[in-house]
Coordinates of C-alpha atoms in Angstrom, one line a residue:
M1 CA -68.5 -4.2 40.3
K2 CA -69.9 -4.5 36.7
A3 CA -73.6 -3.6 36.7
E4 CA -74.7 -6.1 34.1
L5 CA -78.2 -7.0 33.3
E6 CA -79.4 -10.5 32.8
Y7 CA -80.0 -11.3 29.2
K8 CA -82.7 -14.0 29.2
E9 CA -86.5 -14.2 29.3
L10 CA -87.8 -14.2 32.8
P11 CA -91.2 -13.7 34.3
L12 CA -92.4 -10.1 35.1
P13 CA -91.2 -7.5 36.0
M14 CA -89.8 -6.8 32.6
M15 CA -88.4 -3.8 30.8
R16 CA -87.6 -2.6 27.2
A17 CA -84.1 -2.0 26.1
M18 CA -82.2 -1.3 23.0
V19 CA -79.3 -3.8 23.0
M20 CA -76.1 -3.9 20.9
E21 CA -75.3 -7.5 20.2
K22 CA -72.5 -7.1 17.7
T23 CA -70.4 -4.1 16.6
G24 CA -71.5 -2.6 13.3
K25 CA -75.1 -3.9 13.6
P26 CA -78.3 -2.1 14.5
L27 CA -79.5 -2.2 18.1
Q28 CA -82.2 -4.7 18.8
L29 CA -85.3 -3.8 21.0
K30 CA -85.4 -6.5 23.7
K31 CA -87.6 -7.3 26.7
L32 CA -85.4 -8.0 29.7
A33 CA -85.8 -8.7 33.4
V34 CA -85.5 -5.5 35.5
P35 CA -82.2 -5.9 37.4
T36 CA -81.8 -6.1 41.1
P37 CA -79.3 -3.7 42.7
S38 CA -76.5 -5.1 44.7
S39 CA -75.6 -3.6 48.1
K40 CA -74.1 -0.3 46.9
Q41 CA -76.2 0.1 43.7
V42 CA -79.3 2.0 43.0
L43 CA -82.0 0.8 40.5
I44 CA -83.0 3.9 38.4
K45 CA -86.1 4.3 36.4
V46 CA -84.9 6.2 33.3
I47 CA -86.6 9.4 32.3
A48 CA -84.3 10.2 29.4
C49 CA -80.9 9.2 28.0
G50 CA -78.7 11.4 25.7
V51 CA -77.3 9.9 22.5
C52 CA -73.6 10.8 22.3
R53 CA -71.1 10.6 19.4
T54 CA -69.1 8.2 21.7
D55 CA -72.0 5.8 21.1
L56 CA -71.2 5.9 17.4
H57 CA -67.6 5.1 18.2
I58 CA -68.7 2.1 20.2
I59 CA -71.1 0.8 17.6
D60 CA -68.6 1.3 14.8
G61 CA -65.9 -0.6 16.7
E62 CA -63.6 2.4 16.9
L63 CA -63.7 1.8 20.8
T64 CA -62.7 -1.8 21.1
Y65 CA -63.8 -4.4 23.6
P66 CA -67.2 -3.2 24.8
K67 CA -69.2 -5.6 27.0
L68 CA -71.4 -7.6 24.7
P69 CA -74.4 -7.7 24.7
L70 CA -74.5 -4.1 25.8
I71 CA -77.0 -1.4 26.6
M72 CA -75.4 1.8 25.5
G73 CA -76.1 5.2 26.9
H74 CA -74.2 7.3 29.5
E75 CA -76.3 10.6 29.6
I76 CA -78.9 9.3 32.0
I77 CA -81.6 11.2 33.9
G78 CA -83.9 9.2 36.1
T79 CA -85.4 8.6 39.6
V80 CA -84.2 6.1 42.1
Y81 CA -86.6 3.3 42.1
R82 CA -85.0 0.9 44.5
T83 CA -81.8 0.9 46.6
G84 CA -79.2 -1.7 47.7
N85 CA -79.1 -2.4 51.4
E86 CA -75.8 -0.4 52.0
V87 CA -76.9 2.7 49.9
S88 CA -76.7 5.9 52.0
K89 CA -76.6 8.8 49.6
F90 CA -79.9 8.3 47.9
K91 CA -83.4 7.2 48.6
T92 CA -86.4 6.1 46.5
G93 CA -87.7 9.0 44.4
D94 CA -84.5 11.0 44.3
L95 CA -83.7 12.6 41.0
V96 CA -80.2 11.5 39.8
G97 CA -78.0 11.8 36.8
V98 CA -75.4 9.1 35.7
P99 CA -72.4 10.0 33.5
W100 CA -69.8 8.1 31.5
L101 CA -67.5 7.3 34.5
G102 CA -69.1 4.4 36.2
Y103 CA -66.5 3.0 38.5
T104 CA -62.9 3.6 39.7
C105 CA -60.7 1.5 41.8
G106 CA -59.4 4.1 44.2
K107 CA -56.2 2.3 44.6
C108 CA -54.1 2.6 41.3
R109 CA -51.5 5.4 41.0
Y110 CA -53.8 7.7 39.2
C111 CA -56.7 7.3 41.6
V112 CA -54.2 8.0 44.6
Q113 CA -53.0 11.1 42.7
G114 CA -56.5 12.6 42.4
R115 CA -56.7 11.6 38.7
E116 CA -59.5 9.1 38.8
N117 CA -60.3 10.0 35.2
L118 CA -57.2 8.0 34.2
C119 CA -57.9 5.0 36.5
E120 CA -56.3 1.8 35.3
N121 CA -59.4 -0.3 36.3
A122 CA -62.1 2.2 35.4
L123 CA -65.5 1.1 34.1
F124 CA -67.6 3.3 31.9
T125 CA -71.4 3.5 31.7
G126 CA -72.8 2.3 28.4
Y127 CA -69.5 0.6 27.5
N128 CA -68.3 -1.8 30.2
I129 CA -71.5 -1.3 32.3
D130 CA -75.0 -1.4 30.9
G131 CA -76.4 2.1 30.4
G132 CA -79.5 4.1 29.7
Y133 CA -80.9 2.9 26.5
A134 CA -83.5 1.2 28.6
E135 CA -86.4 1.8 30.9
Y136 CA -84.4 0.9 34.0
T137 CA -80.7 0.7 34.7
L138 CA -78.2 0.1 37.6
A139 CA -75.5 2.4 38.9
D140 CA -73.1 2.6 41.8
E141 CA -74.4 5.3 44.2
N142 CA -70.9 6.8 44.3
Y143 CA -71.1 7.6 40.6
C144 CA -74.6 9.2 40.6
F145 CA -75.2 12.8 41.0
P146 CA -78.2 14.6 42.5
L147 CA -79.9 17.0 40.1
D148 CA -81.8 20.3 40.3
P149 CA -85.6 19.6 39.5
R150 CA -85.4 21.9 36.4
Y151 CA -83.3 19.0 34.8
A152 CA -85.8 16.2 35.7
N153 CA -86.6 15.8 32.0
S154 CA -84.9 15.4 28.6
S155 CA -83.2 18.8 29.0
G156 CA -80.9 17.3 31.7
A157 CA -79.5 14.5 29.7
P158 CA -76.9 16.4 27.7
L159 CA -75.4 17.8 30.8
M160 CA -74.2 14.4 31.9
C161 CA -71.6 14.1 29.2
A162 CA -71.7 16.8 26.5
G163 CA -71.8 19.4 29.3
M164 CA -69.3 17.7 31.6
I165 CA -66.6 17.0 29.0
G166 CA -66.9 20.4 27.7
Y167 CA -66.4 21.8 31.2
R168 CA -63.4 19.6 31.7
S169 CA -62.0 20.6 28.4
Y170 CA -62.4 24.3 29.3
K171 CA -60.6 23.8 32.6
M172 CA -57.5 22.9 30.6
V173 CA -57.5 26.4 29.1
D174 CA -55.5 29.2 30.8
P175 CA -57.9 31.3 32.8
S176 CA -56.6 34.4 31.2
A177 CA -57.7 33.3 27.7
N178 CA -60.4 35.5 26.3
R179 CA -60.9 34.5 22.7
I180 CA -61.9 30.8 22.6
G181 CA -62.4 28.8 19.5
I182 CA -64.7 25.9 19.5
Y183 CA -64.6 23.3 16.5
G184 CA -67.5 21.1 15.9
F185 CA -70.7 22.8 17.0
G186 CA -72.8 20.0 18.5
A187 CA -74.2 19.4 21.9
A188 CA -70.9 19.8 23.9
A189 CA -70.1 23.1 22.0
S190 CA -73.5 24.5 22.5
L191 CA -73.4 24.0 26.3
L192 CA -69.7 25.2 26.7
T193 CA -70.5 28.3 24.7
Q194 CA -73.0 29.3 27.5
V195 CA -70.3 28.8 30.2
V196 CA -67.8 31.0 28.2
I197 CA -70.3 33.7 27.5
A198 CA -71.3 33.8 31.2
E199 CA -67.7 34.6 31.9
K200 CA -67.7 37.5 29.5
K201 CA -65.4 36.0 27.0
E202 CA -65.6 35.5 23.3
V203 CA -66.5 32.4 21.3
F204 CA -65.5 31.8 17.8
A205 CA -67.5 28.9 16.4
F206 CA -66.3 26.6 13.7
T207 CA -68.7 24.3 12.1
R208 CA -68.8 21.8 9.1
D209 CA -68.1 23.7 6.0
G210 CA -71.4 25.2 4.7
D211 CA -73.5 24.3 7.8
A212 CA -75.4 27.6 8.0
E213 CA -77.9 26.3 10.5
A214 CA -75.2 25.4 13.0
Q215 CA -73.6 28.8 12.6
K216 CA -76.9 30.5 13.1
F217 CA -77.4 28.4 16.2
A218 CA -73.9 29.5 17.5
L219 CA -74.5 33.1 17.0
G220 CA -77.9 32.8 18.7
L221 CA -76.2 31.5 21.8
G222 CA -73.9 34.5 21.8
A223 CA -70.8 33.5 19.7
T224 CA -68.9 36.6 18.4
W225 CA -68.3 34.9 15.1
A226 CA -69.3 31.6 13.4
G227 CA -68.0 30.1 10.2
D228 CA -66.6 27.1 8.4
S229 CA -63.8 25.1 10.1
S230 CA -61.7 25.5 6.8
Q231 CA -61.8 29.3 7.3
P232 CA -59.1 31.1 9.3
A233 CA -60.1 32.6 12.6
P234 CA -61.2 36.3 12.2
E235 CA -58.4 37.1 14.7
K236 CA -55.8 35.1 16.5
M237 CA -57.4 33.0 19.4
D238 CA -56.1 32.4 22.9
A239 CA -57.3 28.7 23.0
A240 CA -59.2 26.3 20.8
I241 CA -61.3 23.3 21.9
I242 CA -62.0 20.6 19.3
F243 CA -65.1 18.5 19.7
A244 CA -65.2 17.2 16.1
S245 CA -63.5 13.9 15.5
L246 CA -61.4 15.1 12.5
G247 CA -57.7 15.1 13.3
A248 CA -56.9 17.5 10.5
L249 CA -58.4 20.2 12.7
V250 CA -55.5 20.0 15.1
P251 CA -52.9 21.7 12.8
K252 CA -55.6 24.1 11.6
A253 CA -56.4 25.1 15.1
L254 CA -52.8 25.6 16.0
K255 CA -52.4 28.1 13.0
D256 CA -55.3 30.1 14.4
L257 CA -53.7 30.4 17.9
E258 CA -51.8 33.3 19.6
K259 CA -48.3 32.3 21.0
G260 CA -48.8 30.4 24.3
G261 CA -52.3 29.2 23.3
T262 CA -53.7 25.7 23.9
V263 CA -55.5 23.3 21.6
V264 CA -57.7 20.9 23.6
C265 CA -58.9 17.7 22.0
G266 CA -62.2 17.0 23.8
G267 CA -63.3 13.8 22.0
I268 CA -62.6 10.3 23.1
H269 CA -61.7 9.3 19.5
M270 CA -60.2 11.2 16.6
S271 CA -58.9 10.3 13.2
N272 CA -55.1 10.5 12.6
I273 CA -53.6 13.9 12.9
P274 CA -51.7 14.8 9.8
S275 CA -48.1 16.1 10.1
F276 CA -47.6 19.8 10.4
P277 CA -44.6 22.2 10.5
Y278 CA -43.0 22.8 13.8
S279 CA -43.5 26.5 13.3
N280 CA -47.2 25.9 13.9
L281 CA -46.4 24.5 17.5
W282 CA -43.5 26.9 18.2
G283 CA -44.1 29.8 20.5
E284 CA -45.0 27.6 23.5
R285 CA -48.3 26.5 22.0
I286 CA -49.8 23.3 23.5
V287 CA -51.7 20.4 22.2
R288 CA -53.5 18.2 24.8
S289 CA -56.3 15.7 25.1
V290 CA -59.0 15.3 27.7
A291 CA -59.8 11.7 29.1
N292 CA -63.1 11.1 30.7
L293 CA -63.9 13.2 33.7
T294 CA -63.6 13.1 37.6
R295 CA -66.5 13.1 39.9
Q296 CA -65.3 16.6 41.1
D297 CA -65.7 17.9 37.5
A298 CA -69.3 16.5 37.5
S299 CA -70.3 18.1 40.8
E300 CA -68.6 21.5 39.8
Y301 CA -70.3 21.5 36.5
L302 CA -73.8 20.6 37.7
S303 CA -73.6 23.4 40.3
L304 CA -72.5 25.9 37.6
A305 CA -75.2 24.7 35.2
T306 CA -77.8 25.5 37.8
K307 CA -76.4 28.9 38.5
I308 CA -76.0 30.1 34.9
P309 CA -78.6 28.4 34.1
I310 CA -77.5 26.2 31.2
R311 CA -80.2 25.7 28.6
T312 CA -80.2 22.8 26.3
E313 CA -81.7 22.3 22.9
T314 CA -82.7 18.8 22.2
T315 CA -84.1 16.6 19.4
L316 CA -86.3 13.8 21.0
F317 CA -86.6 10.2 19.9
K318 CA -88.5 7.3 21.5
L319 CA -86.5 4.5 23.0
E320 CA -87.3 2.2 20.1
E321 CA -86.1 4.9 17.7
A322 CA -82.5 4.7 19.0
N323 CA -81.1 3.5 15.6
Q324 CA -82.7 6.4 13.8
A325 CA -81.3 8.8 16.5
L326 CA -77.8 7.5 16.0
E327 CA -78.0 7.8 12.3
A328 CA -79.3 11.3 12.5
L329 CA -76.5 12.2 14.8
R330 CA -74.0 10.6 12.4
A331 CA -75.4 12.6 9.4
G332 CA -75.0 15.8 11.3
K333 CA -78.8 16.4 11.1
I334 CA -79.2 17.3 14.8
T335 CA -78.9 20.9 16.1
G336 CA -78.0 20.7 19.8
A337 CA -78.4 17.3 21.5
T338 CA -80.0 14.0 20.6
V339 CA -82.0 12.5 23.4
L340 CA -84.1 9.3 23.8
V341 CA -87.1 9.6 26.1
M342 CA -88.8 6.6 27.8

């Protein structure tokens, strides 16, 4: 089921791709054969692909055992260019999005329980399966999603991970919660803020200390308050969602919560969480993580995004500038989302 590309020089047709050959090393621009879809796959001509913090965790070796060589990228917007002979959900020319979840087995205990995001045999786009840092990519038709035409461009890319993981994180919060703290104000936070505001709830935005630009961005999206992550919340919150990868924010967020509140860790990787007094947790406060997403999450979110509608703010890079895009993201120089355009 792995949608792997052939890494060798072949006659035309060819495509350009940014390839990770070794962890810790810059991506390499390569010319590769355009892959042929298997029976249930679609070949997608990539329009844009988001650059996610998870990509940094992969290239830094914090997420172990990626497929190598690897084409990263799991926030893919494109059009179906060719279909396998058993594909029934899409036809040539259809606009589709491809997220992080690229395959589940449907048979393990988690899949049977309806928790495919925890599948024991899952494969992930841009990690176990070649992704969207390329002019073309393959995907299983069952893990692609039709998109509204308004997102047939770079603005749609952040929805496919930042938006979806933010939505799943928000689903972990009690529906009665009204004051929502969001730590780490990047792409996921900016998209989730629009969902929370649309539901007439308050957002308290916590950014890197001294990041006045991110705080201004959050207030512009409708946040009630924006400040440094080291600052106490202006008033006790009902829930907190942490997108930053700093484990020290967990005990900080707990201190900012009302009794019965939940801290949701929305990232795939986080530094060690320091010890904290039990009194911070007492009062039926909850700490939980979010792992991946389900296809139901994706469908729900894309429908919601169209209704609100969700707006994205993007900083664009060319495909061959992927290394610069990754370093800009690492340095915190991007407001909103980082996107490669083909």
